[in-house]
Amino acid sequence: MQKYNIHTVQKDETLKSIASLYGLDKDALKLFHNNHCTVKDMILINLNGQKELFVPRTAVADKNILVKFGKGNSLTLQPENSVRRYSVVITIEKGETKNELKYETSVRWLKTDKGIHFFEIDRTSNLYLNEEEVNEIADLLAYRTSKVLYPLQISTDEHGKFEVIENADVFLKRWTAVKEELYKEFEGETVDEYCRKIEKIISQHEAINLYLKNDYFIRTLFFGIYQSFGKEYRTEMTTTFPVVDNAIEPRYKLTLETDPLKEETGLITIEGTGKLYEERDIDDFIRRSPFSLIIEDEPVMNEEGTFRLISYLKGETSLPESLYLECSIMLQEEKKISVSVSGIDEK
């Protein structure tokens, strides 16, 4: 993120008049400029032929374009009464193989209690695989059986990070009707297998939470971007993401940044970049090992993976208008998950 703006010096402008324009002390402006410019453009006492001045990113004439941060330059999730519809595109790439999944969903705020936020998520469209409505029996069964989960109620922490499923008790009650509809349309061992699988999951709360922890949309929308960014508008964090099937998700070390100025659209930007940060090596992940099989006092960390996130907020406390997450890891070949979430304007 850019940490400064550039002021083009106009005829008859002075250091004092430029500082006044931005609401700065002239000595503070001089110090900031001198810390960013080349030696030949440094200001000694007053302006002496400088054509451009470096000014702080937050020093703007129009204060309406400044993000209104809380303490410690924090953004706080306060989603009261929010209802959003999103278009979701999930792309899974492994080597030369690429599959794209599309659907639409709604997210409705339910309540906030002691800093914990509760939301209801519902799928509002059919599922499309590689631009075509799913029609293979395996894909259809996976989609139809998953309907038992929706509407789905979840909770997040104060940072907007997904925590647990809140309405797991109703899944078994819904299952009878869902199963009955399945057997009207399908028959045979394949449908029996899917039914047994979903019954096993919904009969145990821990299994449900583990199953939905792999939901790429939920993990992306409720990533936990509402942080304190500090005086440099940047914070460091570690996170995990289910880019591979493993009991212990791969860990990534990220730098999360925000711009103190809103874009021309009035949106707040948050960007995150990082790398895999794991003691487990490629072979450990291929074997689906939850821990490194080699114990070392000072292990060489596996950084063969990347993480990228960009999110746009309409308000300092709102759910994202749109966001994009991309996560990769190197196995025999690179595996990459990308999730694009776009708000759908209500008519």
mmCIF file of C-alpha atoms in Angstrom:
data_model
loop_
_atom_site.group_PDB
_atom_site.id
_atom_site.type_symbol
_atom_site.label_atom_id
_atom_site.label_comp_id
_atom_site.label_asym_id
_atom_site.label_seq_id
_atom_site.Cartn_x
_atom_site.Cartn_y
_atom_site.Cartn_z
ATOM 1 C CA MET A 1 0.000 0.000 0.000
ATOM 2 C CA GLN A 2 1.233 3.498 -0.818
ATOM 3 C CA LYS A 3 2.262 5.322 2.360
ATOM 4 C CA TYR A 4 2.423 8.865 0.973
ATOM 5 C CA ASN A 5 0.849 11.232 -1.552
ATOM 6 C CA ILE A 6 2.684 13.674 -3.807
ATOM 7 C CA HIS A 7 1.792 17.362 -3.918
ATOM 8 C CA THR A 8 2.743 19.247 -7.085
ATOM 9 C CA VAL A 9 4.037 22.662 -6.048
ATOM 10 C CA GLN A 10 2.123 25.530 -7.676
ATOM 11 C CA LYS A 11 3.384 29.033 -8.400
ATOM 12 C CA ASP A 12 3.566 31.247 -5.279
ATOM 13 C CA GLU A 13 3.032 28.307 -2.900
ATOM 14 C CA THR A 14 5.221 28.186 0.196
ATOM 15 C CA LEU A 15 6.048 25.432 2.653
ATOM 16 C CA LYS A 16 3.721 27.079 5.151
ATOM 17 C CA SER A 17 0.815 27.443 2.706
ATOM 18 C CA ILE A 18 1.114 23.809 1.577
ATOM 19 C CA ALA A 19 1.268 22.614 5.189
ATOM 20 C CA SER A 20 -1.823 24.702 5.976
ATOM 21 C CA LEU A 21 -3.654 23.187 2.999
ATOM 22 C CA TYR A 22 -3.294 19.739 4.548
ATOM 23 C CA GLY A 23 -3.689 20.765 8.161
ATOM 24 C CA LEU A 24 -0.041 20.055 8.990
ATOM 25 C CA ASP A 25 2.686 21.847 10.893
ATOM 26 C CA LYS A 26 5.254 23.077 8.363
ATOM 27 C CA ASP A 27 8.176 21.486 10.257
ATOM 28 C CA ALA A 28 6.316 18.149 10.343
ATOM 29 C CA LEU A 29 5.730 18.384 6.582
ATOM 30 C CA LYS A 30 9.385 19.198 5.973
ATOM 31 C CA LEU A 31 10.505 16.228 8.095
ATOM 32 C CA PHE A 32 8.139 13.837 6.321
ATOM 33 C CA HIS A 33 9.220 15.035 2.863
ATOM 34 C CA ASN A 34 12.923 14.816 3.720
ATOM 35 C CA ASN A 35 12.490 11.247 4.972
ATOM 36 C CA HIS A 36 11.098 10.153 1.591
ATOM 37 C CA CYS A 37 12.844 12.280 -1.042
ATOM 38 C CA THR A 38 16.279 12.081 -2.617
ATOM 39 C CA VAL A 39 19.107 14.169 -1.139
ATOM 40 C CA LYS A 40 18.957 16.793 -3.904
ATOM 41 C CA ASP A 41 15.227 17.411 -3.227
ATOM 42 C CA MET A 42 15.546 17.866 0.526
ATOM 43 C CA ILE A 43 14.140 21.054 2.081
ATOM 44 C CA LEU A 44 16.685 22.910 4.232
ATOM 45 C CA ILE A 45 14.644 25.861 5.518
ATOM 46 C CA ASN A 46 12.040 26.777 2.901
ATOM 47 C CA LEU A 47 11.176 25.598 -0.596
ATOM 48 C CA ASN A 48 14.017 26.085 -3.032
ATOM 49 C CA GLY A 49 12.949 24.895 -6.459
ATOM 50 C CA GLN A 50 11.251 21.660 -5.340
ATOM 51 C CA LYS A 51 8.543 20.721 -7.866
ATOM 52 C CA GLU A 52 6.945 17.984 -5.763
ATOM 53 C CA LEU A 53 6.515 17.333 -2.050
ATOM 54 C CA PHE A 54 5.910 14.041 -0.304
ATOM 55 C CA VAL A 55 2.972 14.404 2.083
ATOM 56 C CA PRO A 56 1.476 11.826 4.489
ATOM 57 C CA ARG A 57 -1.127 9.531 2.943
ATOM 58 C CA THR A 58 -3.714 10.786 5.431
ATOM 59 C CA ALA A 59 -2.986 14.480 4.767
ATOM 60 C CA VAL A 60 -5.860 15.281 2.411
ATOM 61 C CA ALA A 61 -8.004 18.335 1.836
ATOM 62 C CA ASP A 62 -11.211 16.235 1.666
ATOM 63 C CA LYS A 63 -11.515 14.465 5.024
ATOM 64 C CA ASN A 64 -14.497 12.429 3.779
ATOM 65 C CA ILE A 65 -12.158 10.089 1.916
ATOM 66 C CA LEU A 66 -10.363 9.097 5.128
ATOM 67 C CA VAL A 67 -11.252 5.744 6.678
ATOM 68 C CA LYS A 68 -12.732 6.189 10.160
ATOM 69 C CA PHE A 69 -10.624 3.810 12.241
ATOM 70 C CA GLY A 70 -11.112 2.865 15.853
ATOM 71 C CA LYS A 71 -8.413 2.654 18.509
ATOM 72 C CA GLY A 72 -5.107 1.401 17.148
ATOM 73 C CA ASN A 73 -6.327 2.002 13.583
ATOM 74 C CA SER A 74 -8.782 -0.850 13.977
ATOM 75 C CA LEU A 75 -11.736 -1.914 11.861
ATOM 76 C CA THR A 76 -14.568 -3.467 13.848
ATOM 77 C CA LEU A 77 -17.272 -5.758 12.492
ATOM 78 C CA GLN A 78 -20.707 -4.443 13.473
ATOM 79 C CA PRO A 79 -23.056 -6.109 10.946
ATOM 80 C CA GLU A 80 -26.368 -5.240 12.635
ATOM 81 C CA ASN A 81 -29.405 -5.702 10.344
ATOM 82 C CA SER A 82 -27.250 -6.582 7.329
ATOM 83 C CA VAL A 83 -28.504 -8.902 4.583
ATOM 84 C CA ARG A 84 -26.238 -9.613 1.608
ATOM 85 C CA ARG A 85 -26.452 -11.723 -1.534
ATOM 86 C CA TYR A 86 -23.244 -12.985 -3.099
ATOM 87 C CA SER A 87 -22.102 -14.661 -6.279
ATOM 88 C CA VAL A 88 -19.435 -17.256 -5.476
ATOM 89 C CA VAL A 89 -16.835 -18.687 -7.863
ATOM 90 C CA ILE A 90 -14.485 -21.365 -6.531
ATOM 91 C CA THR A 91 -11.617 -22.529 -8.736
ATOM 92 C CA ILE A 92 -9.592 -25.630 -7.890
ATOM 93 C CA GLU A 93 -6.366 -26.156 -9.828
ATOM 94 C CA LYS A 94 -3.975 -29.075 -9.564
ATOM 95 C CA GLY A 95 -1.263 -29.164 -12.198
ATOM 96 C CA GLU A 96 -3.003 -28.926 -15.572
ATOM 97 C CA THR A 97 -6.439 -29.832 -14.145
ATOM 98 C CA LYS A 98 -8.833 -26.965 -13.415
ATOM 99 C CA ASN A 99 -12.446 -27.018 -12.203
ATOM 100 C CA GLU A 100 -14.711 -24.067 -11.500
ATOM 101 C CA LEU A 101 -17.740 -24.107 -9.235
ATOM 102 C CA LYS A 102 -20.368 -21.317 -9.228
ATOM 103 C CA TYR A 103 -23.448 -20.583 -7.140
ATOM 104 C CA GLU A 104 -25.281 -17.763 -5.378
ATOM 105 C CA THR A 105 -25.885 -17.450 -1.669
ATOM 106 C CA SER A 106 -27.355 -15.111 0.921
ATOM 107 C CA VAL A 107 -25.928 -14.038 4.280
ATOM 108 C CA ARG A 108 -28.175 -12.567 6.967
ATOM 109 C CA TRP A 109 -27.113 -11.208 10.343
ATOM 110 C CA LEU A 110 -29.095 -12.752 13.213
ATOM 111 C CA LYS A 111 -27.691 -11.229 16.388
ATOM 112 C CA THR A 112 -24.571 -10.144 18.240
ATOM 113 C CA ASP A 113 -23.972 -11.279 21.787
ATOM 114 C CA LYS A 114 -20.863 -10.413 23.842
ATOM 115 C CA GLY A 115 -18.791 -9.785 20.721
ATOM 116 C CA ILE A 116 -19.880 -13.006 19.005
ATOM 117 C CA HIS A 117 -21.753 -12.512 15.713
ATOM 118 C CA PHE A 118 -24.407 -14.933 14.446
ATOM 119 C CA PHE A 119 -25.315 -15.301 10.769
ATOM 120 C CA GLU A 120 -27.631 -17.402 8.619
ATOM 121 C CA ILE A 121 -26.352 -18.613 5.235
ATOM 122 C CA ASP A 122 -28.556 -20.031 2.501
ATOM 123 C CA ARG A 123 -27.852 -21.162 -1.044
ATOM 124 C CA THR A 124 -30.137 -19.318 -3.458
ATOM 125 C CA SER A 125 -29.253 -20.888 -6.814
ATOM 126 C CA ASN A 126 -28.381 -24.153 -8.484
ATOM 127 C CA LEU A 127 -24.777 -25.292 -8.618
ATOM 128 C CA TYR A 128 -22.740 -24.911 -11.804
ATOM 129 C CA LEU A 129 -19.582 -26.883 -12.548
ATOM 130 C CA ASN A 130 -17.403 -25.533 -15.369
ATOM 131 C CA GLU A 131 -20.271 -23.313 -16.607
ATOM 132 C CA GLU A 132 -22.783 -26.188 -16.751
ATOM 133 C CA GLU A 133 -25.431 -27.090 -14.205
ATOM 134 C CA VAL A 134 -24.221 -30.165 -12.352
ATOM 135 C CA ASN A 135 -25.611 -33.332 -13.935
ATOM 136 C CA GLU A 136 -23.146 -36.118 -13.107
ATOM 137 C CA ILE A 137 -24.762 -38.371 -10.504
ATOM 138 C CA ALA A 138 -21.903 -37.972 -8.021
ATOM 139 C CA ASP A 139 -22.018 -34.168 -8.278
ATOM 140 C CA LEU A 140 -25.804 -34.123 -8.082
ATOM 141 C CA LEU A 141 -25.857 -36.321 -5.005
ATOM 142 C CA ALA A 142 -23.199 -34.228 -3.275
ATOM 143 C CA TYR A 143 -25.244 -31.102 -3.993
ATOM 144 C CA ARG A 144 -28.635 -32.568 -3.054
ATOM 145 C CA THR A 145 -27.421 -34.120 0.204
ATOM 146 C CA SER A 146 -25.744 -30.840 1.193
ATOM 147 C CA LYS A 147 -29.179 -29.189 1.148
ATOM 148 C CA VAL A 148 -29.774 -30.681 4.583
ATOM 149 C CA LEU A 149 -27.353 -28.060 5.925
ATOM 150 C CA TYR A 150 -29.234 -25.012 4.635
ATOM 151 C CA PRO A 151 -30.286 -22.578 5.948
ATOM 152 C CA LEU A 152 -27.065 -22.801 7.953
ATOM 153 C CA GLN A 153 -26.418 -20.788 11.092
ATOM 154 C CA ILE A 154 -22.855 -20.005 12.149
ATOM 155 C CA SER A 155 -21.023 -17.805 14.608
ATOM 156 C CA THR A 156 -17.867 -15.712 14.247
ATOM 157 C CA ASP A 157 -15.533 -14.083 16.739
ATOM 158 C CA GLU A 158 -15.175 -10.310 17.117
ATOM 159 C CA HIS A 159 -12.760 -10.217 14.157
ATOM 160 C CA GLY A 160 -15.336 -11.819 11.849
ATOM 161 C CA LYS A 161 -13.568 -15.199 11.802
ATOM 162 C CA PHE A 162 -15.679 -18.336 11.458
ATOM 163 C CA GLU A 163 -15.973 -20.351 14.659
ATOM 164 C CA VAL A 164 -18.727 -22.994 14.815
ATOM 165 C CA ILE A 165 -22.070 -24.206 13.439
ATOM 166 C CA GLU A 166 -24.950 -23.071 15.642
ATOM 167 C CA ASN A 167 -27.962 -25.031 14.323
ATOM 168 C CA ALA A 168 -26.517 -28.552 13.987
ATOM 169 C CA ASP A 169 -29.445 -29.999 15.949
ATOM 170 C CA VAL A 170 -31.899 -29.361 13.091
ATOM 171 C CA PHE A 171 -29.968 -31.286 10.414
ATOM 172 C CA LEU A 172 -31.236 -34.711 11.486
ATOM 173 C CA LYS A 173 -34.807 -33.357 11.519
ATOM 174 C CA ARG A 174 -34.398 -32.105 7.931
ATOM 175 C CA TRP A 175 -32.741 -35.284 6.736
ATOM 176 C CA THR A 176 -35.909 -37.390 6.488
ATOM 177 C CA ALA A 177 -37.467 -35.102 3.878
ATOM 178 C CA VAL A 178 -34.190 -34.640 1.958
ATOM 179 C CA LYS A 179 -33.554 -38.396 1.868
ATOM 180 C CA GLU A 180 -37.093 -39.083 0.701
ATOM 181 C CA GLU A 181 -36.681 -36.689 -2.237
ATOM 182 C CA LEU A 182 -33.343 -38.305 -3.162
ATOM 183 C CA TYR A 183 -34.809 -41.786 -3.433
ATOM 184 C CA LYS A 184 -37.624 -40.503 -5.637
ATOM 185 C CA GLU A 185 -34.998 -39.484 -8.197
ATOM 186 C CA PHE A 186 -32.071 -41.893 -7.651
ATOM 187 C CA GLU A 187 -31.506 -45.493 -6.658
ATOM 188 C CA GLY A 188 -28.643 -47.942 -6.262
ATOM 189 C CA GLU A 189 -25.413 -48.267 -4.281
ATOM 190 C CA THR A 190 -24.165 -44.768 -5.108
ATOM 191 C CA VAL A 191 -27.126 -43.031 -3.479
ATOM 192 C CA ASP A 192 -26.927 -45.435 -0.538
ATOM 193 C CA GLU A 193 -23.272 -44.512 -0.071
ATOM 194 C CA TYR A 194 -23.965 -40.761 -0.120
ATOM 195 C CA CYS A 195 -26.809 -41.136 2.333
ATOM 196 C CA ARG A 196 -24.643 -43.105 4.738
ATOM 197 C CA LYS A 197 -21.930 -40.472 4.438
ATOM 198 C CA ILE A 198 -24.196 -37.522 5.189
ATOM 199 C CA GLU A 199 -25.956 -39.398 8.027
ATOM 200 C CA LYS A 200 -22.600 -40.099 9.653
ATOM 201 C CA ILE A 201 -21.646 -36.418 9.433
ATOM 202 C CA ILE A 202 -24.872 -34.886 10.711
ATOM 203 C CA SER A 203 -25.162 -37.308 13.618
ATOM 204 C CA GLN A 204 -22.049 -35.853 15.294
ATOM 205 C CA HIS A 205 -21.528 -32.160 16.064
ATOM 206 C CA GLU A 206 -17.743 -32.450 15.802
ATOM 207 C CA ALA A 207 -18.023 -34.106 12.390
ATOM 208 C CA ILE A 208 -20.346 -31.330 11.147
ATOM 209 C CA ASN A 209 -17.950 -28.585 12.237
ATOM 210 C CA LEU A 210 -15.030 -30.435 10.660
ATOM 211 C CA TYR A 211 -16.992 -30.924 7.421
ATOM 212 C CA LEU A 212 -17.998 -27.261 7.148
ATOM 213 C CA LYS A 213 -14.556 -26.060 8.163
ATOM 214 C CA ASN A 214 -13.635 -27.076 4.601
ATOM 215 C CA ASP A 215 -16.286 -24.802 3.077
ATOM 216 C CA TYR A 216 -14.224 -22.385 0.989
ATOM 217 C CA PHE A 217 -16.925 -19.705 0.839
ATOM 218 C CA ILE A 218 -17.463 -19.605 4.600
ATOM 219 C CA ARG A 219 -13.736 -19.565 5.282
ATOM 220 C CA THR A 220 -13.209 -16.731 2.788
ATOM 221 C CA LEU A 221 -16.102 -14.440 3.763
ATOM 222 C CA PHE A 222 -15.464 -14.989 7.464
ATOM 223 C CA PHE A 223 -11.671 -14.845 7.278
ATOM 224 C CA GLY A 224 -11.223 -12.423 10.179
ATOM 225 C CA ILE A 225 -10.101 -9.214 8.446
ATOM 226 C CA TYR A 226 -11.435 -6.853 11.129
ATOM 227 C CA GLN A 227 -8.146 -6.206 12.906
ATOM 228 C CA SER A 228 -6.099 -3.481 14.544
ATOM 229 C CA PHE A 229 -3.663 -2.339 11.856
ATOM 230 C CA GLY A 230 -1.420 -0.115 13.980
ATOM 231 C CA LYS A 231 0.225 3.161 13.061
ATOM 232 C CA GLU A 232 1.668 1.751 9.809
ATOM 233 C CA TYR A 233 -1.744 0.381 8.721
ATOM 234 C CA ARG A 234 -0.214 -3.090 8.706
ATOM 235 C CA THR A 235 -0.406 -6.174 10.908
ATOM 236 C CA GLU A 236 1.234 -9.597 10.901
ATOM 237 C CA MET A 237 -0.771 -12.764 11.436
ATOM 238 C CA THR A 238 -0.678 -16.519 10.956
ATOM 239 C CA THR A 239 -3.651 -18.384 9.545
ATOM 240 C CA THR A 240 -4.596 -21.767 8.134
ATOM 241 C CA PHE A 241 -6.657 -22.754 5.103
ATOM 242 C CA PRO A 242 -7.992 -26.124 3.853
ATOM 243 C CA VAL A 243 -6.098 -26.101 0.549
ATOM 244 C CA VAL A 244 -5.381 -29.827 1.079
ATOM 245 C CA ASP A 245 -7.231 -32.614 2.860
ATOM 246 C CA ASN A 246 -5.393 -32.843 6.171
ATOM 247 C CA ALA A 247 -6.495 -33.085 9.802
ATOM 248 C CA ILE A 248 -4.193 -30.130 10.542
ATOM 249 C CA GLU A 249 -4.541 -27.421 7.905
ATOM 250 C CA PRO A 250 -1.427 -25.873 6.332
ATOM 251 C CA ARG A 251 -0.271 -22.737 8.125
ATOM 252 C CA TYR A 252 0.558 -19.449 6.386
ATOM 253 C CA LYS A 253 2.297 -16.322 7.650
ATOM 254 C CA LEU A 254 0.650 -13.140 6.325
ATOM 255 C CA THR A 255 1.035 -9.410 6.232
ATOM 256 C CA LEU A 256 -2.385 -7.740 6.275
ATOM 257 C CA GLU A 257 -2.537 -4.094 5.172
ATOM 258 C CA THR A 258 -5.220 -1.467 4.746
ATOM 259 C CA ASP A 259 -5.234 1.897 2.987
ATOM 260 C CA PRO A 260 -6.219 4.861 5.205
ATOM 261 C CA LEU A 261 -7.880 6.417 2.143
ATOM 262 C CA LYS A 262 -11.017 5.105 0.501
ATOM 263 C CA GLU A 263 -11.002 4.359 -3.198
ATOM 264 C CA GLU A 264 -12.861 6.585 -5.669
ATOM 265 C CA THR A 265 -15.805 4.189 -5.254
ATOM 266 C CA GLY A 266 -15.820 4.901 -1.514
ATOM 267 C CA LEU A 267 -14.678 1.376 -0.674
ATOM 268 C CA ILE A 268 -12.118 0.431 1.980
ATOM 269 C CA THR A 269 -9.317 -1.840 0.775
ATOM 270 C CA ILE A 270 -7.673 -4.601 2.794
ATOM 271 C CA GLU A 271 -4.888 -6.662 1.229
ATOM 272 C CA GLY A 272 -3.049 -9.685 2.540
ATOM 273 C CA THR A 273 -0.001 -11.469 1.155
ATOM 274 C CA GLY A 274 2.027 -14.292 2.595
ATOM 275 C CA LYS A 275 3.729 -17.652 2.293
ATOM 276 C CA LEU A 276 3.356 -21.155 3.614
ATOM 277 C CA TYR A 277 5.105 -21.464 6.977
ATOM 278 C CA GLU A 278 5.275 -25.127 7.901
ATOM 279 C CA GLU A 279 7.604 -27.632 9.527
ATOM 280 C CA ARG A 280 5.947 -30.303 7.387
ATOM 281 C CA ASP A 281 7.587 -30.829 4.014
ATOM 282 C CA ILE A 282 6.032 -31.726 0.662
ATOM 283 C CA ASP A 283 6.191 -35.467 1.389
ATOM 284 C CA ASP A 284 4.421 -34.968 4.734
ATOM 285 C CA PHE A 285 1.508 -33.250 2.977
ATOM 286 C CA ILE A 286 1.369 -35.898 0.246
ATOM 287 C CA ARG A 287 1.105 -38.551 2.988
ATOM 288 C CA ARG A 288 -1.518 -36.403 4.765
ATOM 289 C CA SER A 289 0.576 -36.376 7.900
ATOM 290 C CA PRO A 290 -0.706 -33.982 10.603
ATOM 291 C CA PHE A 291 2.851 -33.308 11.805
ATOM 292 C CA SER A 292 6.428 -33.404 10.581
ATOM 293 C CA LEU A 293 8.005 -36.857 10.711
ATOM 294 C CA ILE A 294 11.428 -35.263 11.251
ATOM 295 C CA ILE A 295 11.969 -33.520 14.583
ATOM 296 C CA GLU A 296 14.622 -30.780 14.529
ATOM 297 C CA ASP A 297 15.584 -28.078 17.017
ATOM 298 C CA GLU A 298 15.797 -25.486 14.237
ATOM 299 C CA PRO A 299 13.780 -26.845 11.312
ATOM 300 C CA VAL A 300 14.045 -25.335 7.847
ATOM 301 C CA MET A 301 10.540 -24.056 7.243
ATOM 302 C CA ASN A 302 8.633 -25.146 4.152
ATOM 303 C CA GLU A 303 7.617 -21.979 2.271
ATOM 304 C CA GLU A 304 6.447 -23.723 -0.915
ATOM 305 C CA GLY A 305 3.049 -22.079 -1.018
ATOM 306 C CA THR A 306 1.510 -18.621 -1.305
ATOM 307 C CA PHE A 307 -1.477 -16.772 0.105
ATOM 308 C CA ARG A 308 -3.217 -13.679 -1.255
ATOM 309 C CA LEU A 309 -6.315 -11.828 -0.127
ATOM 310 C CA ILE A 310 -8.009 -8.615 -1.189
ATOM 311 C CA SER A 311 -11.243 -7.361 0.317
ATOM 312 C CA TYR A 312 -13.384 -4.285 -0.317
ATOM 313 C CA LEU A 313 -15.665 -2.886 2.381
ATOM 314 C CA LYS A 314 -18.391 -0.317 1.813
ATOM 315 C CA GLY A 315 -18.247 0.844 5.418
ATOM 316 C CA GLU A 316 -15.812 0.501 8.287
ATOM 317 C CA THR A 317 -18.045 -2.027 10.068
ATOM 318 C CA SER A 318 -19.852 -3.779 7.216
ATOM 319 C CA LEU A 319 -19.589 -7.174 5.585
ATOM 320 C CA PRO A 320 -17.383 -7.122 2.463
ATOM 321 C CA GLU A 321 -18.795 -5.881 -0.829
ATOM 322 C CA SER A 322 -16.420 -8.266 -2.584
ATOM 323 C CA LEU A 323 -13.281 -10.221 -1.868
ATOM 324 C CA TYR A 324 -10.823 -12.604 -3.457
ATOM 325 C CA LEU A 325 -8.715 -15.257 -1.750
ATOM 326 C CA GLU A 326 -6.030 -17.382 -3.372
ATOM 327 C CA CYS A 327 -4.109 -20.111 -1.572
ATOM 328 C CA SER A 328 -1.534 -22.542 -2.988
ATOM 329 C CA ILE A 329 0.742 -25.362 -1.866
ATOM 330 C CA MET A 330 3.308 -27.468 -3.685
ATOM 331 C CA LEU A 331 2.716 -31.236 -3.667
ATOM 332 C CA GLN A 332 3.881 -33.435 -6.572
ATOM 333 C CA GLU A 333 2.511 -30.454 -8.492
ATOM 334 C CA GLU A 334 1.065 -27.146 -7.347
ATOM 335 C CA LYS A 335 -2.446 -27.167 -5.928
ATOM 336 C CA LYS A 336 -4.275 -23.835 -5.816
ATOM 337 C CA ILE A 337 -7.677 -22.791 -4.506
ATOM 338 C CA SER A 338 -9.109 -19.406 -5.468
ATOM 339 C CA VAL A 339 -12.382 -18.016 -4.152
ATOM 340 C CA SER A 340 -14.085 -14.965 -5.658
ATOM 341 C CA VAL A 341 -17.048 -13.492 -3.750
ATOM 342 C CA SER A 342 -18.998 -10.615 -5.317
ATOM 343 C CA GLY A 343 -21.939 -8.779 -3.838
ATOM 344 C CA ILE A 344 -25.137 -8.869 -5.904
ATOM 345 C CA ASP A 345 -26.972 -5.561 -5.930
ATOM 346 C CA GLU A 346 -30.585 -5.802 -4.869
ATOM 347 C CA LYS A 347 -33.084 -4.535 -7.439
#
